[in-house]
Amino acid sequence: MTNDNVVPRHWWRDLRLVAHQVKYEQMAFWINRVGAVFTVGFSVVFLVMLGLSAGNQRNASLGDVRLVQYYVPGFIAYGVMAAGFTTLAITIVVRRETGLLKRLRLSPLPTWVLITSIFLSTLMVALAQVAVLIVIGRFAYQVPFPSSWPALLVAVLVGIVSFSAMGIAISCAVPNQETAGPVTSIVFFILLFLAGLWFPLPPGSGLAKFSNYLPVRHLMTAMDRSFQIPRGTSPWAWDDLLVVALWGIGATLISLRRFRWSPRRS
Amino acid sequence: MVPALSVRHLEKSYGPLTAVDDVTFDVERGEIFALLGPNGAGKTTTIEILEGFLTRDRGEVMVLGVDPGEAPHLRWLRNQIGVVLQELAVEPFFTVRQVLERNAGFYSHPRPVDEVIELVGLTHKGDVKVKKLSGGQQRRLDIGLGIVGNPSILFLDEPTTGLDPAARRTTWDLVRLLSAQGTTVLMSSHYMDEVEALAHRVAVLSRGRIAAQGPTASLGGRDTGEVTIRFTLPTDIGVDDLPIPVTPVVDDLVEIRTSDELNILHRLTSWALERRVALAGLVVTRETLEDMYLALTRDDRAGATRSSP
């Protein structure tokens, strides 16, 4: 019993395993509906409601652009964060507390395949809601398409990876299933409010300075820049994405130390 | 051929609490081996170390000839083992077939999903959502997930806790069937009847230590040890009138403890026939697994400090 114990597996067979797992992650997300309501549903409802109430209102502090032009990239950022942070954190806590994570851990499914599949599945959800928001913005509120699609895509990618890492990190701090929803939602909505998602922050205000240290506002700015507002600037917001990425790296370090595959023993 | 499982002087602590202390046992291929003990005796910890889920502090552990504590073996090993957890770990919104197909995809040589559905008795339930199944059916699906990878070793952690009597019987039949097909089973339980019905051999765990170990039928010599003869004294007959000394139990109930039951019974019944008296409620009992278990785990339940070995 020596040589045949470590079965050589070809990497493309593991990629097939990724595709297999992504399929079931997607099914779980859409059949379960809770996550779909939280991400795609909420961002669409918020955009439609705020778009209707804003009308053709303009905001001086935003460089005299229509408020709704601020909301489209804002709620794209919201959807990305909701998919990566809130939904993923709740999913992981539920899976951990019901023993699903332990069962996956005890199966031959490699951990990297599981994590890659979860990221890819979350990314697919984010892209779906990005597409829906852009279409609503364009055809209901005449918000132009992004001026740089690659810049938008990169911002979505960085956002999903970083906020997924933050979702996994906060799942380690949530003690049980019952508190998963409230804890993550409260943290999330406070962060969103501080970042001025609903009410744009006046530049130079204390809140604007404070939110510079948090990732949410930077992700919103990065989305905003890909729509190229204000005019004349580059659509690539590298400094903002760097802050988001740093938060993601920090969260990854916490997750590596604190992640649990099973409920805490009573 | 190496044994399916081999455990030598296994030790594991959680901080100051010793969960597993000097545990040693072997499980042969195709055998059903039970870890019997109260909650907190170290059953689940032992199983989780064998599954490679927990690391051990000391001792040697081999599963199918490899060490589950060594990362390079883990993927190979997890392809060979099946696990049924204490918790019911199945997504409620999937159908029976969906969860089985998903998990089958993880293994290199899975059992066909239809065969699994058939084996665990969920025929015609394949397209039913998990949340619509009864508790017993969900447990059987759980066992189905344990065997979908066609494992050579199946770990069953308290497989029938919370099941109704009929569902327990079906589960037992399934475990026997798998064992007959060559699957090695390591199970834990705190039900005596379950261990007696299923396990070829048993280790009684108490406070992390093995208090007794052996074939289920003869654990601790209970097949050859003392028997207890009990009966009610006939009317107007005192203890001194009997041909054999007896010990009063309660009211007129008396008992004799002996390992020479053939002779004693012969003398007793001959005497009763001569005197034309009845020995009401006459029973001969051998020590049950439950008696053994209760005696062996008495310290555990009393919360007394562990005696030195």
mmCIF file of C-alpha atoms in Angstrom, chain A:
data_model
loop_
_atom_site.group_PDB
_atom_site.id
_atom_site.type_symbol
_atom_site.label_atom_id
_atom_site.label_comp_id
_atom_site.label_asym_id
_atom_site.label_seq_id
_atom_site.Cartn_x
_atom_site.Cartn_y
_atom_site.Cartn_z
ATOM 1 C CA MET A 1 0.000 0.000 0.000
ATOM 2 C CA THR A 2 2.378 2.710 -1.070
ATOM 3 C CA ASN A 3 2.371 3.901 -4.631
ATOM 4 C CA ASP A 4 -1.303 3.759 -5.571
ATOM 5 C CA ASN A 5 -2.544 5.685 -2.561
ATOM 6 C CA VAL A 6 -1.982 9.083 -4.094
ATOM 7 C CA VAL A 7 -3.993 8.722 -7.266
ATOM 8 C CA PRO A 8 -2.713 11.082 -9.953
ATOM 9 C CA ARG A 9 -5.623 13.200 -11.082
ATOM 10 C CA HIS A 10 -5.382 15.312 -14.155
ATOM 11 C CA TRP A 11 -6.132 18.962 -13.721
ATOM 12 C CA TRP A 12 -8.810 18.961 -16.424
ATOM 13 C CA ARG A 13 -10.720 16.329 -14.473
ATOM 14 C CA ASP A 14 -10.675 18.710 -11.534
ATOM 15 C CA LEU A 15 -11.925 21.499 -13.802
ATOM 16 C CA ARG A 16 -14.850 19.253 -14.699
ATOM 17 C CA LEU A 17 -15.412 18.905 -10.971
ATOM 18 C CA VAL A 18 -15.474 22.725 -10.706
ATOM 19 C CA ALA A 19 -18.132 22.868 -13.449
ATOM 20 C CA HIS A 20 -20.104 20.115 -11.678
ATOM 21 C CA GLN A 21 -20.032 21.974 -8.358
ATOM 22 C CA VAL A 22 -20.805 25.384 -9.943
ATOM 23 C CA LYS A 23 -23.934 23.852 -11.486
ATOM 24 C CA TYR A 24 -25.220 22.779 -8.062
ATOM 25 C CA GLU A 25 -24.156 26.057 -6.394
ATOM 26 C CA GLN A 26 -26.237 27.885 -9.021
ATOM 27 C CA MET A 27 -29.189 25.542 -8.517
ATOM 28 C CA ALA A 28 -28.973 26.041 -4.749
ATOM 29 C CA PHE A 29 -28.887 29.822 -5.182
ATOM 30 C CA TRP A 30 -31.842 30.117 -7.541
ATOM 31 C CA ILE A 31 -34.023 27.357 -6.028
ATOM 32 C CA ASN A 32 -33.461 28.694 -2.530
ATOM 33 C CA ARG A 33 -34.632 32.181 -3.610
ATOM 34 C CA VAL A 34 -33.616 33.959 -0.354
ATOM 35 C CA GLY A 35 -30.231 34.913 -1.806
ATOM 36 C CA ALA A 36 -31.775 35.868 -5.126
ATOM 37 C CA VAL A 37 -34.206 38.249 -3.384
ATOM 38 C CA PHE A 38 -31.404 39.783 -1.332
ATOM 39 C CA THR A 39 -29.080 40.475 -4.259
ATOM 40 C CA VAL A 40 -30.846 40.791 -7.598
ATOM 41 C CA GLY A 41 -34.295 41.551 -6.162
ATOM 42 C CA PHE A 42 -33.290 44.266 -3.676
ATOM 43 C CA SER A 43 -30.940 46.086 -6.046
ATOM 44 C CA VAL A 44 -33.628 46.216 -8.752
ATOM 45 C CA VAL A 45 -36.314 47.397 -6.319
ATOM 46 C CA PHE A 46 -34.006 50.058 -4.815
ATOM 47 C CA LEU A 47 -32.944 51.342 -8.219
ATOM 48 C CA VAL A 48 -36.520 51.537 -9.519
ATOM 49 C CA MET A 49 -37.818 53.263 -6.369
ATOM 50 C CA LEU A 50 -34.958 55.740 -6.015
ATOM 51 C CA GLY A 51 -34.953 56.363 -9.759
ATOM 52 C CA LEU A 52 -38.654 57.230 -9.630
ATOM 53 C CA SER A 53 -38.292 59.520 -6.616
ATOM 54 C CA ALA A 54 -35.182 61.239 -7.986
ATOM 55 C CA GLY A 55 -36.722 61.934 -11.389
ATOM 56 C CA ASN A 56 -34.469 64.369 -13.172
ATOM 57 C CA GLN A 57 -33.077 65.788 -9.927
ATOM 58 C CA ARG A 58 -29.439 66.800 -10.122
ATOM 59 C CA ASN A 59 -26.840 66.819 -7.412
ATOM 60 C CA ALA A 60 -24.287 69.636 -7.256
ATOM 61 C CA SER A 61 -21.808 67.735 -5.105
ATOM 62 C CA LEU A 62 -21.667 64.996 -7.740
ATOM 63 C CA GLY A 63 -20.630 67.475 -10.432
ATOM 64 C CA ASP A 64 -24.155 68.342 -11.467
ATOM 65 C CA VAL A 65 -25.089 64.895 -12.785
ATOM 66 C CA ARG A 66 -28.552 63.416 -12.555
ATOM 67 C CA LEU A 67 -29.011 61.578 -9.253
ATOM 68 C CA VAL A 68 -30.188 58.453 -11.048
ATOM 69 C CA GLN A 69 -26.855 58.362 -12.887
ATOM 70 C CA TYR A 70 -25.274 58.018 -9.445
ATOM 71 C CA TYR A 71 -27.688 55.276 -8.412
ATOM 72 C CA VAL A 72 -27.092 52.852 -11.319
ATOM 73 C CA PRO A 73 -23.380 52.205 -10.573
ATOM 74 C CA GLY A 74 -24.189 52.515 -6.855
ATOM 75 C CA PHE A 75 -26.667 49.669 -6.936
ATOM 76 C CA ILE A 76 -24.409 47.634 -9.181
ATOM 77 C CA ALA A 77 -21.899 47.922 -6.319
ATOM 78 C CA TYR A 78 -24.703 47.061 -3.888
ATOM 79 C CA GLY A 79 -25.563 43.864 -5.786
ATOM 80 C CA VAL A 80 -21.931 42.791 -5.956
ATOM 81 C CA MET A 81 -21.512 43.358 -2.235
ATOM 82 C CA ALA A 82 -24.822 41.706 -1.331
ATOM 83 C CA ALA A 83 -23.910 38.592 -3.344
ATOM 84 C CA GLY A 84 -20.379 38.383 -1.962
ATOM 85 C CA PHE A 85 -20.888 39.590 1.586
ATOM 86 C CA THR A 86 -24.379 39.064 2.993
ATOM 87 C CA THR A 87 -25.594 36.127 0.917
ATOM 88 C CA LEU A 88 -22.332 34.218 1.043
ATOM 89 C CA ALA A 89 -21.865 34.788 4.790
ATOM 90 C CA ILE A 90 -25.381 33.516 5.546
ATOM 91 C CA THR A 91 -24.953 30.545 3.187
ATOM 92 C CA ILE A 92 -21.704 29.530 4.857
ATOM 93 C CA VAL A 93 -23.063 29.836 8.395
ATOM 94 C CA VAL A 94 -26.131 27.755 7.485
ATOM 95 C CA ARG A 95 -23.964 25.117 5.793
ATOM 96 C CA ARG A 96 -21.567 24.997 8.709
ATOM 97 C CA GLU A 97 -24.257 24.750 11.400
ATOM 98 C CA THR A 98 -26.286 22.074 9.584
ATOM 99 C CA GLY A 99 -23.231 19.891 8.924
ATOM 100 C CA LEU A 100 -23.156 20.460 5.158
ATOM 101 C CA LEU A 101 -19.641 21.906 5.257
ATOM 102 C CA LYS A 102 -18.397 18.983 7.298
ATOM 103 C CA ARG A 103 -19.879 16.548 4.822
ATOM 104 C CA LEU A 104 -18.193 18.383 1.930
ATOM 105 C CA ARG A 105 -14.922 18.366 3.868
ATOM 106 C CA LEU A 106 -15.207 14.591 4.338
ATOM 107 C CA SER A 107 -15.890 13.989 0.643
ATOM 108 C CA PRO A 108 -13.078 13.752 -1.921
ATOM 109 C CA LEU A 109 -14.036 17.199 -3.289
ATOM 110 C CA PRO A 110 -10.822 19.261 -2.893
ATOM 111 C CA THR A 111 -11.187 22.437 -0.848
ATOM 112 C CA TRP A 112 -9.839 24.600 -3.692
ATOM 113 C CA VAL A 113 -12.517 23.213 -6.030
ATOM 114 C CA LEU A 114 -15.202 24.086 -3.489
ATOM 115 C CA ILE A 115 -13.907 27.639 -2.945
ATOM 116 C CA THR A 116 -13.371 28.280 -6.670
ATOM 117 C CA SER A 117 -16.885 27.039 -7.411
ATOM 118 C CA ILE A 118 -18.385 29.302 -4.758
ATOM 119 C CA PHE A 119 -16.508 32.339 -6.148
ATOM 120 C CA LEU A 120 -17.504 31.529 -9.732
ATOM 121 C CA SER A 121 -21.123 30.990 -8.764
ATOM 122 C CA THR A 122 -21.204 34.270 -6.836
ATOM 123 C CA LEU A 123 -19.629 36.009 -9.829
ATOM 124 C CA MET A 124 -22.326 34.632 -12.138
ATOM 125 C CA VAL A 125 -25.031 35.985 -9.829
ATOM 126 C CA ALA A 126 -23.303 39.369 -9.718
ATOM 127 C CA LEU A 127 -22.977 39.535 -13.510
ATOM 128 C CA ALA A 128 -26.651 38.655 -13.921
ATOM 129 C CA GLN A 129 -27.742 41.506 -11.663
ATOM 130 C CA VAL A 130 -25.233 43.931 -13.245
ATOM 131 C CA ALA A 131 -26.811 43.205 -16.627
ATOM 132 C CA VAL A 132 -30.332 43.714 -15.271
ATOM 133 C CA LEU A 133 -29.427 47.049 -13.621
ATOM 134 C CA ILE A 134 -27.662 48.398 -16.703
ATOM 135 C CA VAL A 135 -30.661 47.532 -18.871
ATOM 136 C CA ILE A 136 -33.129 49.135 -16.421
ATOM 137 C CA GLY A 137 -30.916 52.218 -16.144
ATOM 138 C CA ARG A 138 -30.573 52.557 -19.894
ATOM 139 C CA PHE A 139 -34.165 51.996 -20.930
ATOM 140 C CA ALA A 140 -36.155 53.290 -17.933
ATOM 141 C CA TYR A 141 -33.958 56.217 -16.875
ATOM 142 C CA GLN A 142 -31.804 56.975 -19.955
ATOM 143 C CA VAL A 143 -28.569 56.363 -18.070
ATOM 144 C CA PRO A 144 -25.924 55.696 -20.771
ATOM 145 C CA PHE A 145 -24.097 52.393 -20.974
ATOM 146 C CA PRO A 146 -20.712 52.287 -19.219
ATOM 147 C CA SER A 147 -18.022 54.037 -21.220
ATOM 148 C CA SER A 148 -15.539 51.273 -20.411
ATOM 149 C CA TRP A 149 -16.930 47.742 -20.173
ATOM 150 C CA PRO A 150 -13.502 46.280 -19.223
ATOM 151 C CA ALA A 151 -13.199 48.761 -16.330
ATOM 152 C CA LEU A 152 -16.671 47.770 -15.111
ATOM 153 C CA LEU A 153 -15.842 44.054 -15.408
ATOM 154 C CA VAL A 154 -12.576 44.454 -13.482
ATOM 155 C CA ALA A 155 -14.368 46.417 -10.752
ATOM 156 C CA VAL A 156 -17.021 43.656 -10.510
ATOM 157 C CA LEU A 157 -14.302 40.988 -10.328
ATOM 158 C CA VAL A 158 -12.264 42.740 -7.640
ATOM 159 C CA GLY A 159 -15.469 43.510 -5.757
ATOM 160 C CA ILE A 160 -16.717 39.904 -5.837
ATOM 161 C CA VAL A 161 -13.419 38.363 -4.754
ATOM 162 C CA SER A 162 -12.832 40.903 -1.963
ATOM 163 C CA PHE A 163 -16.376 41.005 -0.620
ATOM 164 C CA SER A 164 -16.640 37.193 -0.799
ATOM 165 C CA ALA A 165 -13.495 37.027 1.336
ATOM 166 C CA MET A 166 -15.102 39.516 3.746
ATOM 167 C CA GLY A 167 -18.312 37.436 3.777
ATOM 168 C CA ILE A 168 -16.337 34.320 4.646
ATOM 169 C CA ALA A 169 -14.432 36.232 7.340
ATOM 170 C CA ILE A 170 -17.588 37.518 9.016
ATOM 171 C CA SER A 171 -19.164 34.048 8.853
ATOM 172 C CA CYS A 172 -16.391 32.929 11.228
ATOM 173 C CA ALA A 173 -17.608 35.493 13.773
ATOM 174 C CA VAL A 174 -21.288 34.518 13.551
ATOM 175 C CA PRO A 175 -22.037 31.947 16.276
ATOM 176 C CA ASN A 176 -25.153 30.277 14.840
ATOM 177 C CA GLN A 177 -27.801 30.132 12.121
ATOM 178 C CA GLU A 178 -30.301 32.326 13.970
ATOM 179 C CA THR A 179 -27.962 35.316 14.164
ATOM 180 C CA ALA A 180 -26.460 34.952 10.663
ATOM 181 C CA GLY A 181 -29.090 37.064 8.884
ATOM 182 C CA PRO A 182 -29.405 39.894 11.443
ATOM 183 C CA VAL A 183 -25.653 40.256 12.136
ATOM 184 C CA THR A 184 -24.540 40.355 8.503
ATOM 185 C CA SER A 185 -27.444 42.571 7.392
ATOM 186 C CA ILE A 186 -26.898 45.121 10.160
ATOM 187 C CA VAL A 187 -23.158 45.346 9.451
ATOM 188 C CA PHE A 188 -23.877 45.567 5.724
ATOM 189 C CA PHE A 189 -26.532 48.289 5.867
ATOM 190 C CA ILE A 190 -24.516 50.415 8.289
ATOM 191 C CA LEU A 191 -21.562 50.206 5.897
ATOM 192 C CA LEU A 192 -23.809 51.133 2.953
ATOM 193 C CA PHE A 193 -25.319 54.080 4.804
ATOM 194 C CA LEU A 194 -21.880 55.361 5.874
ATOM 195 C CA ALA A 195 -20.729 55.107 2.281
ATOM 196 C CA GLY A 196 -23.622 57.262 1.078
ATOM 197 C CA LEU A 197 -25.364 54.751 -1.147
ATOM 198 C CA TRP A 198 -28.827 56.254 -0.561
ATOM 199 C CA PHE A 199 -27.819 59.834 0.197
ATOM 200 C CA PRO A 200 -24.641 60.993 -1.565
ATOM 201 C CA LEU A 201 -22.047 62.243 0.945
ATOM 202 C CA PRO A 202 -20.910 65.883 0.578
ATOM 203 C CA PRO A 203 -17.213 65.786 -0.393
ATOM 204 C CA GLY A 204 -14.913 66.778 2.466
ATOM 205 C CA SER A 205 -17.481 65.921 5.148
ATOM 206 C CA GLY A 206 -16.393 63.916 8.172
ATOM 207 C CA LEU A 207 -18.406 60.936 7.017
ATOM 208 C CA ALA A 208 -16.806 61.074 3.568
ATOM 209 C CA LYS A 209 -13.343 61.081 5.167
ATOM 210 C CA PHE A 210 -14.258 58.209 7.472
ATOM 211 C CA SER A 211 -15.730 56.119 4.676
ATOM 212 C CA ASN A 212 -12.430 56.476 2.814
ATOM 213 C CA TYR A 213 -11.022 53.844 5.166
ATOM 214 C CA LEU A 214 -13.841 51.404 4.375
ATOM 215 C CA PRO A 215 -14.152 49.413 1.148
ATOM 216 C CA VAL A 216 -17.783 50.132 0.234
ATOM 217 C CA ARG A 217 -17.429 53.710 -0.987
ATOM 218 C CA HIS A 218 -14.343 52.822 -2.990
ATOM 219 C CA LEU A 219 -16.152 50.043 -4.805
ATOM 220 C CA MET A 220 -19.013 52.460 -5.581
ATOM 221 C CA THR A 221 -16.491 55.005 -6.913
ATOM 222 C CA ALA A 222 -14.832 52.339 -9.069
ATOM 223 C CA MET A 223 -18.202 51.376 -10.592
ATOM 224 C CA ASP A 224 -19.011 55.062 -11.058
ATOM 225 C CA ARG A 225 -15.741 55.720 -12.873
ATOM 226 C CA SER A 226 -16.393 52.934 -15.380
ATOM 227 C CA PHE A 227 -19.486 54.933 -16.367
ATOM 228 C CA GLN A 228 -17.018 57.828 -16.618
ATOM 229 C CA ILE A 229 -18.514 60.408 -14.324
ATOM 230 C CA PRO A 230 -17.274 63.132 -13.988
ATOM 231 C CA ARG A 231 -16.284 63.490 -17.608
ATOM 232 C CA GLY A 232 -12.691 63.652 -18.695
ATOM 233 C CA THR A 233 -11.272 61.275 -16.056
ATOM 234 C CA SER A 234 -9.946 57.796 -16.710
ATOM 235 C CA PRO A 235 -12.509 54.992 -16.287
ATOM 236 C CA TRP A 236 -9.911 52.992 -14.342
ATOM 237 C CA ALA A 237 -10.081 53.620 -10.600
ATOM 238 C CA TRP A 238 -6.945 51.724 -9.577
ATOM 239 C CA ASP A 239 -6.484 53.454 -6.213
ATOM 240 C CA ASP A 240 -10.067 52.688 -5.201
ATOM 241 C CA LEU A 241 -9.763 49.066 -6.314
ATOM 242 C CA LEU A 242 -6.513 48.784 -4.357
ATOM 243 C CA VAL A 243 -8.306 49.715 -1.121
ATOM 244 C CA VAL A 244 -11.050 47.143 -1.882
ATOM 245 C CA ALA A 245 -8.386 44.512 -2.633
ATOM 246 C CA LEU A 246 -6.520 45.272 0.613
ATOM 247 C CA TRP A 247 -9.719 44.665 2.577
ATOM 248 C CA GLY A 248 -10.092 41.393 0.675
ATOM 249 C CA ILE A 249 -6.551 40.333 1.554
ATOM 250 C CA GLY A 250 -7.100 41.206 5.217
ATOM 251 C CA ALA A 251 -10.331 39.207 5.242
ATOM 252 C CA THR A 252 -8.573 36.245 3.627
ATOM 253 C CA LEU A 253 -5.927 36.263 6.352
ATOM 254 C CA ILE A 254 -8.642 36.257 9.039
ATOM 255 C CA SER A 255 -10.512 33.436 7.281
ATOM 256 C CA LEU A 256 -7.379 31.310 7.034
ATOM 257 C CA ARG A 257 -6.960 31.518 10.805
ATOM 258 C CA ARG A 258 -10.563 31.379 11.933
ATOM 259 C CA PHE A 259 -12.480 29.260 9.435
ATOM 260 C CA ARG A 260 -14.415 26.324 10.923
ATOM 261 C CA TRP A 261 -15.904 23.378 9.036
ATOM 262 C CA SER A 262 -18.287 22.327 11.790
ATOM 263 C CA PRO A 263 -20.337 23.953 14.553
ATOM 264 C CA ARG A 264 -18.526 24.859 17.736
ATOM 265 C CA ARG A 265 -18.813 22.054 20.268
ATOM 266 C CA SER A 266 -21.207 22.883 23.059
#
